[in-house]
XYZ file of C-alpha atoms in Angstrom:
671
model
C -19.539 23.824 7.764
C -18.822 21.615 10.369
C -15.164 23.220 10.836
C -16.772 26.662 10.712
C -18.923 26.308 13.275
C -16.372 24.913 15.553
C -14.071 27.663 14.939
C -16.683 30.120 15.481
C -17.586 28.306 18.834
C -13.759 28.204 19.836
C -13.652 32.117 19.165
C -16.306 32.702 21.102
C -14.884 30.675 24.570
C -11.644 32.456 23.745
C -13.592 35.569 24.463
C -15.833 34.406 27.068
C -12.498 33.540 29.045
C -11.029 36.590 28.591
C -13.618 38.599 29.811
C -14.837 36.897 32.943
C -11.957 35.454 34.123
C -8.887 37.043 32.573
C -7.676 34.147 31.322
C -6.043 33.291 27.678
C -5.480 29.765 26.589
C -3.140 28.878 23.976
C -5.550 26.071 22.680
C -9.169 24.792 23.699
C -9.657 21.334 23.203
C -12.947 20.368 21.469
C -14.328 16.741 21.112
C -17.116 14.682 19.646
C -19.443 13.173 21.923
C -19.762 9.410 21.576
C -23.401 9.814 20.627
C -25.322 12.400 18.582
C -27.946 12.436 21.624
C -25.588 14.310 23.700
C -24.581 17.036 20.705
C -22.186 17.643 17.975
C -19.842 18.883 20.348
C -18.080 18.648 23.402
C -16.026 21.243 25.835
C -14.113 19.731 28.501
C -12.159 23.236 28.881
C -13.841 23.647 32.539
C -11.527 20.713 33.611
C -8.474 22.724 32.433
C -9.754 25.913 34.446
C -10.434 24.097 37.577
C -7.201 24.354 39.225
C -6.234 28.159 37.966
C -10.009 29.247 39.169
C -10.007 26.948 42.540
C -13.915 25.712 41.531
C -15.009 22.586 40.722
C -15.164 22.126 37.009
C -19.047 21.499 37.070
C -19.484 25.075 38.842
C -17.145 26.586 35.863
C -19.262 24.707 33.026
C -22.407 26.191 34.261
C -21.142 29.562 33.830
C -19.292 29.260 30.364
C -22.825 27.272 29.300
C -24.913 30.455 30.759
C -22.402 32.860 28.836
C -22.780 30.557 25.964
C -26.462 30.741 25.808
C -26.359 34.173 26.026
C -24.251 35.097 22.743
C -27.205 33.142 20.639
C -28.916 36.220 20.444
C -28.646 38.443 17.464
C -25.344 40.393 17.306
C -24.590 38.499 20.677
C -21.542 36.745 19.428
C -22.563 33.332 17.589
C -25.424 33.344 15.276
C -28.028 30.797 15.382
C -26.155 27.974 14.019
C -26.033 26.886 17.457
C -28.930 25.687 19.251
C -28.386 25.066 23.243
C -25.303 24.570 25.504
C -25.941 21.919 28.327
C -23.840 20.863 31.156
C -22.800 16.940 31.274
C -20.965 14.620 33.519
C -18.347 16.482 36.020
C -17.805 19.581 34.061
C -18.554 18.748 29.998
C -20.637 21.222 28.082
C -22.273 19.569 25.398
C -22.921 21.542 22.183
C -26.160 21.104 19.846
C -26.023 22.728 16.484
C -29.357 24.153 14.871
C -29.934 21.137 12.816
C -32.379 22.862 10.561
C -29.942 25.933 9.737
C -27.339 23.502 9.190
C -29.172 21.392 7.107
C -30.443 24.375 4.714
C -26.785 25.709 4.483
C -25.711 22.293 3.366
C -28.630 21.860 0.668
C -27.863 25.353 -0.577
C -24.048 24.027 -1.261
C -22.534 26.166 1.838
C -19.658 23.376 2.756
C -16.915 24.427 0.607
C -13.395 23.105 1.670
C -11.210 25.730 -0.522
C -9.802 28.568 1.151
C -7.326 30.368 -0.978
C -4.089 30.317 1.358
C -2.057 31.761 -1.457
C 0.545 29.196 -0.300
C 3.103 27.916 -3.184
C 3.607 24.329 -2.375
C 5.923 21.527 -4.310
C 5.090 17.954 -4.120
C 7.626 15.537 -5.588
C 6.155 12.153 -5.917
C 6.997 9.151 -8.190
C 10.576 9.235 -8.763
C 11.185 5.945 -10.793
C 14.383 5.161 -11.961
C 14.165 5.391 -15.831
C 15.774 2.198 -16.234
C 12.699 -0.280 -16.272
C 9.119 -0.445 -16.430
C 7.213 0.914 -13.323
C 5.941 -1.894 -10.788
C 3.622 -1.954 -8.237
C 5.170 -0.622 -5.270
C 6.016 2.839 -7.559
C 2.202 2.852 -7.802
C 1.910 3.298 -3.774
C 4.213 6.482 -4.373
C 2.549 7.948 -7.112
C -1.163 7.449 -5.986
C -0.361 8.885 -2.686
C 1.460 11.733 -3.890
C -1.487 12.299 -6.803
C -3.999 12.212 -4.147
C -2.064 14.491 -1.399
C -1.938 16.948 -4.498
C -5.514 16.894 -4.943
C -5.906 17.273 -1.274
C -3.949 20.344 -1.235
C -5.412 21.664 -4.460
C -8.976 21.076 -2.973
C -7.992 23.503 0.183
C -7.061 26.196 -1.779
C -3.165 25.869 -2.374
C -1.181 26.493 -5.400
C 1.048 22.833 -6.152
C 3.541 22.093 -8.628
C 4.001 18.572 -9.328
C 7.657 17.415 -9.310
C 9.023 13.861 -10.751
C 12.489 13.859 -9.722
C 14.450 11.586 -12.613
C 17.724 10.011 -11.368
C 19.113 9.482 -15.006
C 22.794 9.151 -13.880
C 22.202 6.494 -11.383
C 23.479 3.371 -10.717
C 20.404 1.656 -11.771
C 20.550 3.355 -15.376
C 24.138 2.223 -15.789
C 23.130 -1.368 -14.969
C 21.079 -1.176 -17.994
C 23.633 0.611 -20.247
C 25.579 -2.227 -19.356
C 23.361 -4.874 -20.395
C 22.658 -3.191 -23.696
C 26.275 -2.512 -24.289
C 27.960 -5.956 -22.985
C 25.608 -8.336 -22.575
C 23.255 -7.401 -25.502
C 26.188 -6.083 -27.767
C 24.361 -3.605 -29.346
C 26.032 -0.291 -30.325
C 24.529 2.968 -30.111
C 22.752 3.103 -33.531
C 21.397 -0.133 -32.758
C 19.943 0.968 -29.795
C 18.469 3.854 -31.119
C 16.943 2.031 -33.658
C 15.486 -0.199 -31.289
C 13.905 2.070 -29.201
C 12.709 3.993 -32.466
C 10.983 0.821 -33.338
C 9.277 0.384 -30.036
C 7.790 3.453 -30.369
C 6.647 3.189 -33.707
C 4.703 0.135 -32.355
C 2.136 2.255 -30.872
C -0.225 -0.447 -29.000
C 1.823 -3.391 -29.334
C 1.822 -6.236 -26.805
C 3.060 -5.032 -23.421
C 6.068 -7.662 -23.397
C 6.929 -5.903 -26.499
C 7.407 -2.536 -25.068
C 10.786 -1.099 -24.708
C 10.340 -0.492 -20.811
C 9.337 -4.306 -20.446
C 12.286 -5.446 -22.683
C 14.716 -3.131 -19.796
C 12.975 -4.748 -17.115
C 14.520 -8.227 -18.641
C 18.047 -6.968 -19.245
C 18.278 -5.152 -15.564
C 17.198 -8.810 -14.168
C 19.895 -10.233 -16.221
C 22.783 -8.014 -15.783
C 22.184 -8.019 -11.901
C 22.582 -11.638 -11.797
C 25.671 -11.281 -14.558
C 27.613 -9.316 -12.019
C 27.636 -12.444 -9.290
C 27.645 -15.177 -11.561
C 31.133 -15.549 -12.567
C 33.971 -16.266 -10.824
C 35.632 -14.218 -8.183
C 37.900 -12.392 -10.701
C 35.198 -11.861 -13.281
C 32.917 -10.796 -10.777
C 35.264 -7.983 -9.833
C 35.857 -6.846 -13.654
C 32.200 -7.109 -13.978
C 31.713 -4.703 -11.064
C 34.442 -2.170 -12.189
C 32.631 -2.114 -15.570
C 29.551 -0.978 -13.958
C 31.248 1.809 -12.066
C 33.301 2.987 -15.333
C 30.054 3.124 -16.841
C 28.190 5.212 -14.132
C 31.534 7.906 -14.057
C 30.843 8.088 -18.233
C 27.322 8.808 -17.790
C 27.821 11.221 -14.875
C 30.553 13.150 -16.725
C 28.170 13.165 -20.190
C 29.663 14.333 -23.114
C 30.566 10.395 -24.265
C 28.849 7.671 -26.329
C 27.941 6.051 -22.831
C 26.149 8.998 -21.577
C 24.315 9.298 -24.934
C 23.175 5.804 -24.344
C 21.839 6.228 -21.053
C 20.354 9.541 -22.308
C 18.765 7.394 -25.123
C 17.270 4.235 -22.455
C 16.201 7.066 -19.766
C 14.209 9.136 -21.887
C 12.363 6.118 -23.552
C 11.593 4.508 -20.224
C 10.439 7.528 -18.727
C 7.927 8.296 -21.658
C 6.461 4.985 -20.673
C 6.435 5.702 -16.964
C 4.480 9.065 -17.818
C 1.932 6.918 -20.250
C 1.165 4.082 -17.234
C 0.599 6.614 -14.837
C -2.126 8.686 -17.125
C -3.628 5.619 -16.943
C -4.237 6.281 -13.350
C -5.029 10.072 -13.939
C -1.664 11.039 -12.390
C -0.241 13.772 -14.225
C 3.217 15.737 -13.592
C 4.374 19.883 -13.748
C 8.143 19.496 -14.110
C 10.370 16.542 -14.510
C 13.851 17.786 -12.921
C 16.704 15.702 -13.896
C 20.068 14.454 -11.960
C 21.981 15.221 -15.514
C 20.886 18.894 -15.200
C 21.763 19.287 -11.185
C 25.181 17.830 -12.452
C 26.031 19.728 -15.419
C 24.859 22.616 -14.241
C 26.873 22.743 -11.214
C 23.694 22.919 -8.419
C 26.538 21.254 -6.427
C 29.095 23.799 -6.710
C 27.157 26.671 -5.420
C 25.596 24.746 -2.681
C 28.857 23.356 -1.601
C 30.205 27.056 -1.319
C 27.096 27.821 0.719
C 27.482 24.830 3.040
C 31.292 25.695 3.695
C 30.308 29.488 4.243
C 27.931 28.698 6.986
C 30.040 26.195 8.990
C 27.635 23.330 7.995
C 30.472 21.113 6.416
C 34.039 20.839 7.495
C 37.287 19.268 6.203
C 38.091 16.058 8.177
C 41.981 15.379 8.848
C 41.769 12.662 11.302
C 40.061 9.150 11.601
C 38.261 7.142 9.149
C 36.682 10.194 7.388
C 40.327 11.672 6.916
C 40.126 13.311 3.994
C 36.258 13.959 3.542
C 33.861 16.766 3.850
C 31.512 16.057 6.629
C 28.361 17.688 8.405
C 28.444 19.466 11.591
C 26.136 17.674 14.124
C 24.625 20.076 16.151
C 23.465 16.826 18.374
C 26.733 15.020 18.382
C 28.497 14.083 21.832
C 30.908 16.333 22.814
C 34.616 14.859 21.883
C 37.985 15.675 22.987
C 39.941 18.315 21.215
C 41.605 16.974 18.046
C 39.542 13.623 18.570
C 37.577 13.155 14.783
C 33.590 12.650 15.184
C 33.423 9.425 13.644
C 29.597 9.598 13.316
C 29.378 12.677 11.041
C 27.661 12.401 7.891
C 30.015 12.504 4.547
C 28.908 14.844 2.297
C 32.140 14.621 -0.061
C 34.311 11.959 -0.524
C 38.169 11.698 0.243
C 38.202 11.236 -3.823
C 36.339 14.167 -4.497
C 32.894 12.788 -5.559
C 29.695 14.068 -3.797
C 27.522 11.750 -2.158
C 23.494 11.561 -2.850
C 22.858 13.676 0.192
C 25.308 16.471 -0.955
C 23.396 16.516 -4.160
C 20.087 16.495 -2.155
C 20.696 19.579 -0.415
C 21.846 21.430 -3.794
C 18.529 20.332 -5.172
C 16.446 21.557 -2.163
C 18.130 24.773 -2.005
C 17.005 25.333 -5.590
C 13.144 23.827 -4.257
C 12.977 26.875 -2.038
C 14.793 29.318 -4.222
C 17.922 29.569 -2.424
C 20.479 28.416 -4.391
C 20.964 31.455 -7.078
C 20.472 28.935 -10.102
C 17.774 27.679 -12.206
C 17.004 24.811 -14.451
C 16.575 24.959 -18.410
C 13.322 24.017 -19.304
C 11.780 22.353 -22.342
C 8.385 21.380 -23.044
C 8.179 17.095 -22.738
C 4.950 15.481 -22.679
C 1.443 17.146 -23.421
C -1.463 16.416 -21.259
C -4.954 17.334 -22.147
C -5.242 20.320 -19.742
C -1.415 21.294 -19.484
C 2.290 20.717 -20.849
C 4.677 18.747 -18.500
C 8.442 20.431 -18.636
C 11.604 18.693 -18.248
C 15.126 19.931 -16.992
C 17.556 20.464 -19.615
C 21.128 22.512 -19.790
C 19.762 25.361 -22.622
C 16.097 25.750 -22.071
C 13.467 27.556 -24.650
C 11.946 30.882 -23.681
C 9.475 31.578 -22.508
C 8.881 28.649 -19.586
C 7.194 28.715 -16.457
C 9.359 28.714 -12.912
C 8.739 25.946 -10.722
C 11.447 26.392 -7.692
C 10.812 29.011 -5.163
C 8.156 26.934 -3.243
C 7.264 28.022 0.553
C 6.623 24.441 1.361
C 7.453 20.856 0.246
C 6.747 17.710 0.434
C 8.681 14.514 -0.632
C 6.837 11.259 -1.116
C 9.626 8.810 -0.545
C 9.683 5.625 1.174
C 10.358 5.270 4.632
C 14.010 3.817 3.775
C 15.251 7.348 2.793
C 14.343 8.684 6.326
C 17.766 9.118 7.680
C 18.870 11.059 4.070
C 15.862 13.130 3.992
C 16.600 14.088 7.624
C 20.181 14.870 6.856
C 18.952 17.642 4.537
C 16.700 18.866 6.917
C 19.803 19.465 9.140
C 21.697 21.001 6.279
C 18.807 23.743 5.990
C 18.683 24.307 9.684
C 22.663 24.576 10.045
C 22.762 27.136 7.229
C 20.151 29.302 8.878
C 16.897 28.487 6.658
C 14.946 27.414 9.729
C 11.369 28.596 8.391
C 12.139 26.440 5.459
C 13.322 23.213 7.404
C 10.036 23.738 9.230
C 7.967 23.491 6.061
C 10.036 20.441 4.735
C 7.965 17.121 5.054
C 8.922 13.745 4.429
C 6.063 12.027 3.461
C 7.236 8.526 3.950
C 5.468 5.205 3.203
C 6.339 1.308 3.879
C 6.727 -0.794 0.993
C 4.138 -2.839 -0.982
C 4.189 -6.679 -1.393
C 1.557 -9.223 -2.429
C -0.427 -11.959 -0.632
C 0.524 -15.390 -1.605
C -2.936 -15.822 -3.061
C -1.979 -13.054 -5.543
C 1.348 -14.328 -6.425
C 0.134 -17.466 -7.365
C -2.824 -15.600 -9.478
C -0.049 -13.698 -11.286
C 1.689 -17.203 -12.305
C 4.532 -17.084 -9.780
C 5.607 -20.345 -8.616
C 5.571 -20.214 -4.513
C 7.216 -22.419 -2.157
C 4.586 -24.700 0.466
C 6.503 -22.659 3.209
C 5.784 -19.043 1.337
C 2.174 -20.077 0.945
C 1.396 -19.339 4.919
C 3.597 -15.932 5.047
C 1.327 -12.668 5.551
C 2.924 -11.224 2.477
C 5.740 -11.897 -0.298
C 8.273 -9.270 -1.029
C 8.621 -8.203 -4.229
C 12.239 -7.461 -5.908
C 12.551 -5.781 -9.561
C 16.470 -6.737 -9.316
C 15.530 -10.635 -8.762
C 12.782 -10.415 -11.431
C 10.053 -10.911 -8.876
C 7.805 -8.370 -9.246
C 4.273 -7.040 -10.660
C 4.757 -4.730 -13.586
C 2.370 -1.851 -12.950
C 0.639 -2.055 -16.163
C 0.247 -5.970 -15.899
C -1.469 -5.212 -12.680
C -3.743 -2.169 -14.115
C -4.276 -4.779 -17.101
C -5.507 -7.595 -15.164
C -7.605 -5.467 -12.713
C -9.656 -4.187 -15.581
C -10.128 -7.557 -17.251
C -11.532 -9.144 -13.818
C -14.076 -5.938 -13.867
C -14.549 -6.027 -17.719
C -15.892 -9.367 -17.444
C -18.039 -8.506 -14.660
C -19.453 -5.652 -16.326
C -20.322 -7.529 -19.241
C -22.697 -9.976 -17.063
C -24.322 -7.213 -15.294
C -24.854 -4.509 -17.960
C -24.748 -6.759 -21.224
C -27.465 -3.956 -22.789
C -24.668 -1.229 -22.571
C -22.212 -0.352 -25.596
C -19.220 -2.053 -25.424
C -17.284 1.391 -25.061
C -19.590 1.803 -22.014
C -18.827 -1.691 -20.434
C -15.173 -0.806 -20.951
C -15.194 2.600 -19.498
C -17.066 1.271 -16.386
C -15.044 -1.840 -15.924
C -11.590 0.926 -16.151
C -13.277 3.027 -13.785
C -14.082 0.222 -11.119
C -10.471 -1.415 -11.487
C -8.708 1.976 -11.328
C -11.085 3.111 -8.265
C -10.081 -0.458 -6.632
C -6.324 -0.187 -7.158
C -6.146 3.444 -5.843
C -8.469 3.190 -2.598
C -6.739 -0.111 -1.633
C -3.410 1.863 -1.958
C -4.899 4.839 0.216
C -7.151 3.245 2.908
C -4.016 1.791 4.685
C -2.092 4.389 6.826
C 1.345 5.514 5.214
C 3.197 3.372 7.822
C 1.549 0.063 6.933
C 2.927 -2.422 4.879
C 0.610 -3.574 2.338
C -0.129 -7.013 0.885
C -1.865 -6.635 -2.367
C -4.408 -8.887 -3.261
C -7.122 -9.076 -6.130
C -9.759 -10.310 -4.788
C -9.757 -7.903 -1.555
C -9.185 -4.923 -3.689
C -12.229 -5.681 -6.113
C -14.639 -6.651 -3.450
C -17.958 -4.913 -3.419
C -18.022 -5.724 0.262
C -16.188 -3.894 2.869
C -13.754 -1.291 2.966
C -13.013 -1.177 -0.840
C -13.454 1.076 -3.950
C -15.839 -0.642 -5.596
C -17.713 -0.618 -2.187
C -18.003 3.247 -2.409
C -18.694 3.660 -5.879
C -21.763 1.165 -5.945
C -23.410 3.689 -3.184
C -22.860 6.280 -5.612
C -24.239 3.750 -8.143
C -27.407 3.100 -5.851
C -27.938 6.465 -4.962
C -28.136 7.927 -8.878
C -30.743 5.238 -9.759
C -32.707 6.603 -6.714
C -33.229 10.038 -8.645
C -33.532 8.015 -12.023
C -36.302 6.414 -10.429
C -37.915 9.239 -9.076
C -37.434 11.243 -12.262
C -35.735 14.114 -10.430
C -32.469 15.675 -10.042
C -30.139 15.756 -6.735
C -29.837 19.680 -7.547
C -33.239 20.183 -7.704
C -33.874 18.229 -4.798
C -31.803 20.366 -2.656
C -32.740 23.671 -4.023
C -36.424 22.493 -3.168
C -35.036 21.408 0.532
C -33.363 24.377 1.141
C -36.320 26.275 1.517
C -38.212 24.219 3.593
C -37.888 23.679 7.461
C -36.663 20.449 8.322
C -35.909 21.329 12.089
C -38.837 19.130 13.510
C -37.766 16.008 11.250
C -33.838 16.372 11.736
C -34.141 16.818 15.585
C -36.194 13.300 15.661
C -34.021 11.452 13.674
C -30.187 11.150 14.710
C -29.681 8.321 12.094
C -30.480 10.476 9.183
C -28.603 13.605 11.027
C -25.631 11.796 10.780
C -25.468 11.493 7.326
C -25.657 15.182 6.939
C -23.553 15.883 9.888
C -20.724 13.608 8.174
C -20.959 15.299 5.227
C -20.806 18.710 7.085
C -17.360 17.735 8.459
C -15.205 17.666 4.778
C -13.462 20.677 5.763
C -12.420 19.379 9.140
C -11.006 15.997 7.531
C -9.252 18.016 4.588
C -7.416 19.931 7.538
C -6.572 16.482 9.421
C -5.243 15.008 6.463
C -2.989 18.067 5.706
C -1.761 18.657 9.319
C -1.086 14.910 9.573
C -0.148 14.266 5.679
C -2.160 11.239 6.183
C -4.841 10.404 3.124
C -6.005 7.526 4.914
C -8.597 9.624 6.632
C -10.158 10.937 3.601
C -10.375 7.039 2.505
C -12.060 6.299 5.777
C -14.529 9.266 5.715
C -15.881 8.397 2.505
C -16.285 4.952 3.225
C -17.976 5.401 6.501
C -20.329 8.023 4.779
C -20.909 5.063 2.298
C -21.714 2.923 4.845
C -23.852 5.202 6.622
C -25.890 5.967 3.572
C -26.501 2.231 2.836
C -27.666 1.459 6.198
C -30.001 4.510 5.923
C -31.141 2.815 2.312
C -32.140 -0.433 3.572
C -33.966 1.047 6.783
C -36.170 3.708 4.588
C -38.027 3.018 1.296
C -37.206 6.377 -0.105
C -39.547 6.343 -3.425
C -42.692 4.560 -1.783
C -42.720 6.877 1.064
C -46.341 8.463 1.553
C -45.377 11.447 3.726
C -44.219 14.222 1.258
C -42.152 16.151 3.847
C -40.440 12.772 5.422
C -39.935 12.141 1.329
C -38.429 15.460 0.547
C -36.077 14.641 3.626
C -35.191 11.059 2.889
C -34.498 12.404 -1.044
C -32.348 15.561 0.173
C -30.292 13.265 2.601
C -29.451 10.948 -0.632
C -28.401 13.895 -2.616
C -26.322 15.167 0.237
C -24.533 11.540 0.335
C -24.303 11.489 -3.227
C -22.549 15.059 -3.660
C -20.046 14.334 -0.981
C -19.293 10.693 -2.253
C -18.554 12.311 -5.524
C -16.454 15.272 -4.512
C -14.589 13.227 -2.080
C -14.127 10.772 -3.930
C -12.270 12.521 -6.636
C -9.864 13.802 -4.029
C -8.671 10.092 -4.208
C -8.581 10.428 -7.687
C -11.371 7.832 -8.324
C -14.407 8.200 -10.783
C -17.702 7.849 -10.011
C -19.526 5.526 -12.722
C -23.104 5.878 -13.700
C -23.566 1.791 -13.418
C -21.727 -1.245 -11.809
């Protein structure tokens, strides 16, 4: 509602500027006053107009305020959503909304954020190499991506969720080397091992196949460098020979890679489902290779002049990308800094394959994957790419906008893909290509010790300790989730002993998952996170449990009042609340923050930053808790004031539950 009022206000200001001064501004700034006593909006437009009109800003502000005030009547340009327009300072216009009208609209449910845009968006996130169990760093990617999907859908956009699977990469090759050469297992033995692990169902996590692969991967990484110089050379040669066999396909090594990567992928999907993270499509690199996506992209890149064949310098014999911003070099001199897309031995770089993949994403490649069902969720089927798919099937390419949730270390390759799209003439698509980057997740020393790691004394004073799956130092995602649930279950058992075991388990899971997701979301994407159990699970400060507890507190109010939030709001919408709200800035602040849902949503999408939503919901919980401690809601004797207090609690509850769901966090009934 706040955003809708703001848009109406700005539209009217544009009309007045045109009719009064014959001036059209591309945009008009609007601010929020530092104190609600000054109003809900502040317009500094008079300062911008002062030079053009050769008038003092305060004179212009006075003229505009008068014109805006004249617009408040029926059919005069602004409805009764606004109360007054006042000149302040040297030329600001402070705008007050009609609190009674705004409150009635909010109480009646007029705070919708969904606006059917018709925009088809593709979000790619998670994209874990299918060679071992998921770890804590992968959780930040998946939680950021899943939350942004929820935000886009809340804004009315059609979103497909993709999880890119690099099943032919060097990490998978390393695990294949480990099973075939360190473990000495054959293809039939690996197939049997996977079948046995999957048949065991809910076995101890350390017995799962993805956990076994974690250990094999760490061992083989050390094996490559643990022998003599000649032995290490031979082992590395074996690594790349294995990689080439996997990429080529149609051989026993490739079949082993397919078995291992598929089994690990299923475990990854199960892990993410614990966080209520789901996917629509799993495109695999094996199909990008075998369906010759690159061949089609290569021809387009050559035809549009994006690639050229280098005949001189260090890149001689390579196909390199034309750099529009490269410094001018003398004729016949090679551009040594040009990006290599096809090496002199004919192999395609990662960026080349990624260009082909993104042409498909935008529907510009001229070829599609085959599709087959792979993983069934409660409400939809997740499909996976294949060479020869089933019919009928959905289609997941041809998006109008894409977001790639990929860590900041991939900024250069992502920029290369965007550059290629622009060079090919796909400017609109390049403009709608967003690299949704983020920084790494580490551990606080305290957290590392809690997880059982031996930490050197000098590392205990560091702000964080980096994790490394290759070195075997890391936190498996499922272990982290289990530990969080165990901690919250212990607390829940103490606080809610009368509840059934299943209820206590559900509450513990809701709190644990909420704590984890909120911790990953409250930091801006460019911040390195040092995860800590105590910080994440705290009921004080900016945490998921703090927000959840505010919801539980409000629900307890309505249980004791023997009414429902819905009934309270329905009754309140019919009342005249102007007098009580006009004199209660602290209470109005809760209503106003709740009204900003659409504005915060738009801000998140415009900046690709979910942290704004996390901050919004925390501040609302904080404001409600302050309100709760100042007002005795249930014992208030004045019926009108009690109705306002209950309605304020109901508005806060509705907003907290709604926005928390955008973060993928459930609202427990008790804690």
